[in-house]
Structures are given as C-alpha cells and as structure tokens.
Amino acid sequence: MKYPLTLVPILERAGKLFGRVEIVSRCPDKSLHRYTYADFYRRARALAEALQRAGLRPGDRVATLMWNHHAHLEAYFGIPVAGGVVHTLNLRLHAGDLAYIVNHAQDRFLIVDDVLLPLYEKFKDQVGVERVMVVPLSGQTPPYESYESFLVGASGQFSYPELDEEQAAGLCFTSGTTGRPKGVLYSHRALAVHTLACALSGTMGIAQQDVMLAVVPMFHANAWGWPYLGALVGAKQALPGPHLDAESLLDLFQSEQVTAVAGVPTIMLGILQALEKEPGRWKLTPGMRMVVGGAAAPEAMIRRFDQLGIRVVHAWGMTEMTPMGTVCELKSYMEDWPEEARYEVRAKQGLPAPFVEIRAVNERGEVPWDATTQGELQVRGPWIAARYYKLPEEQNRWTQDGWFRTGDVATIDPEGYVKIVDRTKDLIKSGGEWISSVELETTLMGHPEVREAAVIAVPHPKWGERPLAVVVRKDGTRVAAEELREFLTPRVAKWWLPDAFVFVEEIPRTSAGKFMKSRLREQFRDWKWEA
Ligand code: ADP
C-alpha cells in the first residue's frame, strides 16, 4: 500500500498501546509532574484541535520556547499532526537572534514557558506573533493566554487532516556559532523514518522497558529524536525541565530508575565528576546506557563510566541530519578484541545509521576506508536536509551530485567506523600540516587532574598557526603545563604538542553546551608566543 510515513501513527501507538506508561517532568520548583501516555495523547490531540480552531493552516509555523517537559512533548506531536510545523526556539540564544529567527520563520503562534516570559519580552516588540500561549509551570497566572485554557477550548472530537509524508513537521535553526542561524525543515517522513532507525539495537537501542531521559534540550536538533522515539516504543520518559546540573540530573536518574540518557560530553563530564566525588551517594540502574554526542566523547570518559557500570555509546550527528548520523557499538566479533583495541573503536563516532550513506572526500576525490586518509565527511539519506530554509545562497553546502557537506573532517576505517578528526574550521594548520584539535582535547581530558580542555589554533609568525590548550583543572588540583606536556608526549606526535597551556576557571560554551572555540580564538588572537 502507499501509506504515508507521518507522526500520526506514532502518536496513535503511544496513546492506544502504552496509555499506562508514565511521563515524568521536573518543574521549575523541582517538584515532579507525573502523567501517562494516555493523558499525553488526549492533550496532544486537544492541542491539535485547538490550533485548528484558532485558524492554523497547513504549513503554519508554531514556535515553542520551552524546556524539556510534558507540554513540550505535546507540542512535538500536537502541532505537526494538525498540519503545522513545530519550530523549536533555542532559549539560550540572544534576544536579537531569536527575533531574527522568529521573523525568518514567520511564526504565527508561540507556546512559551511562564519562566521564559522575561526572555520573550525582550524580543516581543520586534516580532509579529499572532497569538501567545503560556504554559503555567510555576503556578502563577501569567499576563497572557494560558496554554491550559487554550486546550480546554478543544471538544475532544479531533480528526487528523490528510497529511502528505513530504509535508513539513518540524523546524530547527542551527545554533549559529558561525554566521547567521540557518533553518532546517524536517518532513513527517524524515522524522518517522529517523525515529524507526533510532530504535534499532545497533543505534540508540531503546525498548519499551527503558526509562529514557534526554538531557539534550528539546530546542536542539529534535532532542536527538528521543521524544518521538519514546512514544514509538512506549518507553517511560523522564524530562529534566530547567534543572540540568549534575546533582539534579543524578537525583532524577535515581528516583525514576532511568536506564538510558542522552547528552553532550560537557554535561556527562559533570555527572562523572559528581559520581566520582561522592561514591555511593546515588544508586543508579545497573547497566545504564549513556548516548553521548554533539562533540567528541573522550576515551578516558568512556573508560571511567565503564568502571561505574555505565555504558557510554558515542554518536555523531548534526541539526541538518535530524540529527542521527553515526552511532558506535562494537560488532559481535570485536567483543573478543584486546581491551585497548575495543576502546579505540568505542571512542570513534561509529557506524553510519541504516539509510545514511557516508563518504570522505579530499582534493583527490573520495578517500579509501583505511583509517588514516582524511577527508571532508559527506552524507546523504532520507533524513538529511536538501537545503536550508529559505536560504538559496547557502546551497554550496551540497555537492553537485547531491551530498551534504558536513564541514567535519574524518577518517573511515576498513570496518566502516567513522572517526571525526575535527571541524574544518577548528583544524590547526602548522607548517602546512594539519593538527587535530579534537585528538589533543580528548587526550588531555584523560589526565586525572584535567576537567576540561579545548585546543585552538593561534596565529604564529613561523608556523602559520600553533596549538594553544585552554585547560580547566579539577577542583583542588594544581597540575602545571610541564606535566601536561609530559603526559601528551608519548600519546601524540611531537610537533602536535601545544606550545602553550592556559589555565582558566571555565571554557565558554555554545548554546548547545559545546566549547565555543570561536570565542576562544578571538580571546587569544593576539597571543604572544615565547621566543
Ligand atoms: P552546532 O553547529 O550548533 O554545534 P549541531 O548540533 O548541528 O549544531 O552540531 C553538529 C556538529 O557537532 C558536527 O558537525 C560536529 O562537528 C560536531 N559533533 C557532533 N557529534 C560529534 C561527535 N560525537 N564527535 C565530534 N564532533 C561531533
């Protein structure tokens, strides 16, 4: 049959088959909001109906400015099944950028958390949103229409409009660490197929029995597909709300018996530090899985989590890729490999997900899968964007033969595992040769006294550029530059050794929690190298 791949069957499945499974959200006051997929189903459909009554036309954008919680999950489904496009706004952006994004997307409606109203109010006069619904999370009556009364307006008699699988369902802008934020539109089909692929045991491997917790924000790259994935398989979801510090997260892991989490390395490093600092304080579910991506997961982190009984699964993706690209699980026969070899594989970004085609290309063409030759990683597949939203001038990110240029430099090994060497713009070019900042960082973060390390290129009179390492020490430690240089010496090529180590209290972050290297490069642009 020609059957459209949309989000409707996923919502129906969650409501009809898993109605008793819980969805737990952390509120701003730290209390827990609990309800079930049955409640979620009813309310997501009520939202869809209320939007239609409010005059939503097919393809209209409805923006969300929200933390991870049940109402955001309702928006993830209710908006697209009504024929609208859920446009997740990144609440860590500057008000000026948000105004630009809302205007570029021409959002008609906005659903916003009451606790985020001060942010909305900073740009509300610069945008033309028709109607604003406020989610009352803190119990106070907001000075706008309440999301709750908006839902009450629905009769409960909702029928889905006819949806084409190619129709847009979601919209997300890349965080824009370089240039203006660029919009990526997701079709129903892309989201449906991506969700199916995410559930496989070789990828995110989530089953009904799991308790999932996406630390990755729902305003960032579909929260890696987890909200849709949870509904598809009927897994309990725990949503952290605005409380993303290690202790709050660990409390939630414990109280909800979480079995699978997803987030960026910086957050997970914080969790690791808390667990190592107070052994025994939290009782976590044995065999917990932790999908880590968004930036390279240091091998030392993977090892240390293993010692605590938590299995890190490394993954790579991009907003332009819905976002799943590769996920790293060992193949059956690799389980017998020596420990060193297993960790070497597990620290890579992994195998391409089903339906994602990969190739790495350099000046001479496609590079061999030999684990050493580097090239720009290019991808294509059913959930890879074909263009940016209303930005025809950016079409050079796609090749003539239809592949997306990721801007990441990678090697691919004979087994098909991708290793990200760097972002093109973060590579360090010293004396005409490339140095991988990622490799230096992940190695440095293996030093027991280093909490975080970012390595950047700084202009150098003789070599063009040389690496400078910006390091955050662990609390109460005093490691010095000389010791770090000695630590790196047997582990990387001699000419890769950073020429300077700068110790700081913290490394600036992007809105997605990654190291903001563009800011560091600016900060150290005029660095004076010692003669
Ligand atoms: P932003 O561009 O705002 O950071 P994305 O989340 O789309 O937004 O970032 C995608 C980029 O993040 C990739 O192109 C890559 O450079 C980096 N990245 C993602 N996952 C990994 C990973 N596991 N290892 C190294 N880099 C990663």
Short mmCIF file of N, CA and C and ligand atoms in Angstrom, two decimals, residues 174-177 220 293-296 314-320 349 406 408 420 423 514, ligand 1:
data_model
loop_
_atom_site.label_atom_id
_atom_site.label_comp_id
_atom_site.label_asym_id
_atom_site.label_seq_id
_atom_site.Cartn_x
_atom_site.Cartn_y
_atom_site.Cartn_z
N THR A 174 20.18 25.97 13.25
CA THR A 174 21.48 25.59 13.81
C THR A 174 21.91 26.72 14.75
N SER A 175 22.69 26.35 15.74
CA SER A 175 23.00 27.32 16.80
C SER A 175 23.74 28.54 16.28
N GLY A 176 24.33 28.42 15.10
CA GLY A 176 24.93 29.61 14.51
C GLY A 176 26.19 30.07 15.21
N THR A 177 27.11 29.13 15.48
CA THR A 177 28.40 29.56 16.04
C THR A 177 29.18 30.32 14.97
N HIS A 220 16.97 21.70 20.73
CA HIS A 220 18.17 21.44 19.94
C HIS A 220 18.05 20.15 19.14
N GLY A 293 27.03 12.58 22.42
CA GLY A 293 27.39 13.13 21.11
C GLY A 293 27.31 14.64 21.14
N GLY A 294 27.39 15.23 19.96
CA GLY A 294 27.37 16.69 19.87
C GLY A 294 28.77 17.25 19.88
N ALA A 295 29.70 16.53 20.50
CA ALA A 295 31.12 16.83 20.50
C ALA A 295 31.80 15.50 20.85
N ALA A 296 33.12 15.43 20.65
CA ALA A 296 33.78 14.13 20.83
C ALA A 296 33.75 13.68 22.29
N HIS A 314 28.91 6.27 21.90
CA HIS A 314 29.30 7.51 21.24
C HIS A 314 28.49 7.67 19.95
N ALA A 315 28.03 8.88 19.68
CA ALA A 315 27.24 9.10 18.47
C ALA A 315 27.61 10.45 17.87
N TRP A 316 27.40 10.57 16.58
CA TRP A 316 27.69 11.83 15.88
C TRP A 316 26.48 12.22 15.03
N GLY A 317 26.19 13.50 15.00
CA GLY A 317 25.09 13.94 14.17
C GLY A 317 25.10 15.45 14.02
N MET A 318 24.12 15.95 13.33
CA MET A 318 24.02 17.38 13.08
C MET A 318 22.56 17.79 12.98
N THR A 319 22.30 19.03 13.27
CA THR A 319 20.94 19.57 13.12
C THR A 319 20.43 19.27 11.70
N GLU A 320 21.31 19.39 10.72
CA GLU A 320 20.94 19.16 9.31
C GLU A 320 20.62 17.69 9.05
N GLN A 349 33.34 7.72 16.34
CA GLN A 349 31.94 8.18 16.30
C GLN A 349 31.01 7.09 15.80
N THR A 406 29.38 18.07 5.43
CA THR A 406 29.15 18.26 6.87
C THR A 406 30.05 19.35 7.46
N ASP A 408 32.84 18.55 8.63
CA ASP A 408 33.67 17.78 9.55
C ASP A 408 34.71 17.01 8.74
N ILE A 420 35.85 11.31 13.69
CA ILE A 420 35.86 12.74 13.37
C ILE A 420 37.20 13.30 13.85
N ARG A 423 36.42 19.75 13.10
CA ARG A 423 35.62 20.55 12.20
C ARG A 423 36.60 21.27 11.28
N LYS A 514 28.42 23.08 24.00
CA LYS A 514 29.74 22.67 23.50
C LYS A 514 30.74 23.80 23.74
P1 ADP B 1 26.12 23.40 16.11
O1 ADP B 1 26.65 23.61 14.73
O2 ADP B 1 25.35 24.49 16.65
O3 ADP B 1 27.12 22.84 17.08
P2 ADP B 1 24.99 20.79 15.69
O4 ADP B 1 24.50 20.15 16.91
O5 ADP B 1 24.23 20.57 14.46
O6 ADP B 1 25.00 22.30 15.95
O7 ADP B 1 26.49 20.41 15.54
C1 ADP B 1 26.92 19.42 14.69
C2 ADP B 1 28.42 19.33 14.79
O8 ADP B 1 28.82 18.90 16.07
C3 ADP B 1 29.01 18.33 13.85
O9 ADP B 1 29.19 18.86 12.56
C4 ADP B 1 30.34 18.01 14.53
O10 ADP B 1 31.33 18.96 14.23
C5 ADP B 1 30.00 18.13 15.98
N1 ADP B 1 29.76 16.80 16.55
C6 ADP B 1 28.59 16.20 16.78
N2 ADP B 1 28.76 14.99 17.35
C7 ADP B 1 30.09 14.82 17.47
C8 ADP B 1 30.93 13.77 17.99
N3 ADP B 1 30.42 12.66 18.52
N4 ADP B 1 32.26 13.94 17.93
C9 ADP B 1 32.81 15.07 17.41
N5 ADP B 1 32.07 16.08 16.93
C10 ADP B 1 30.75 15.97 16.96
#
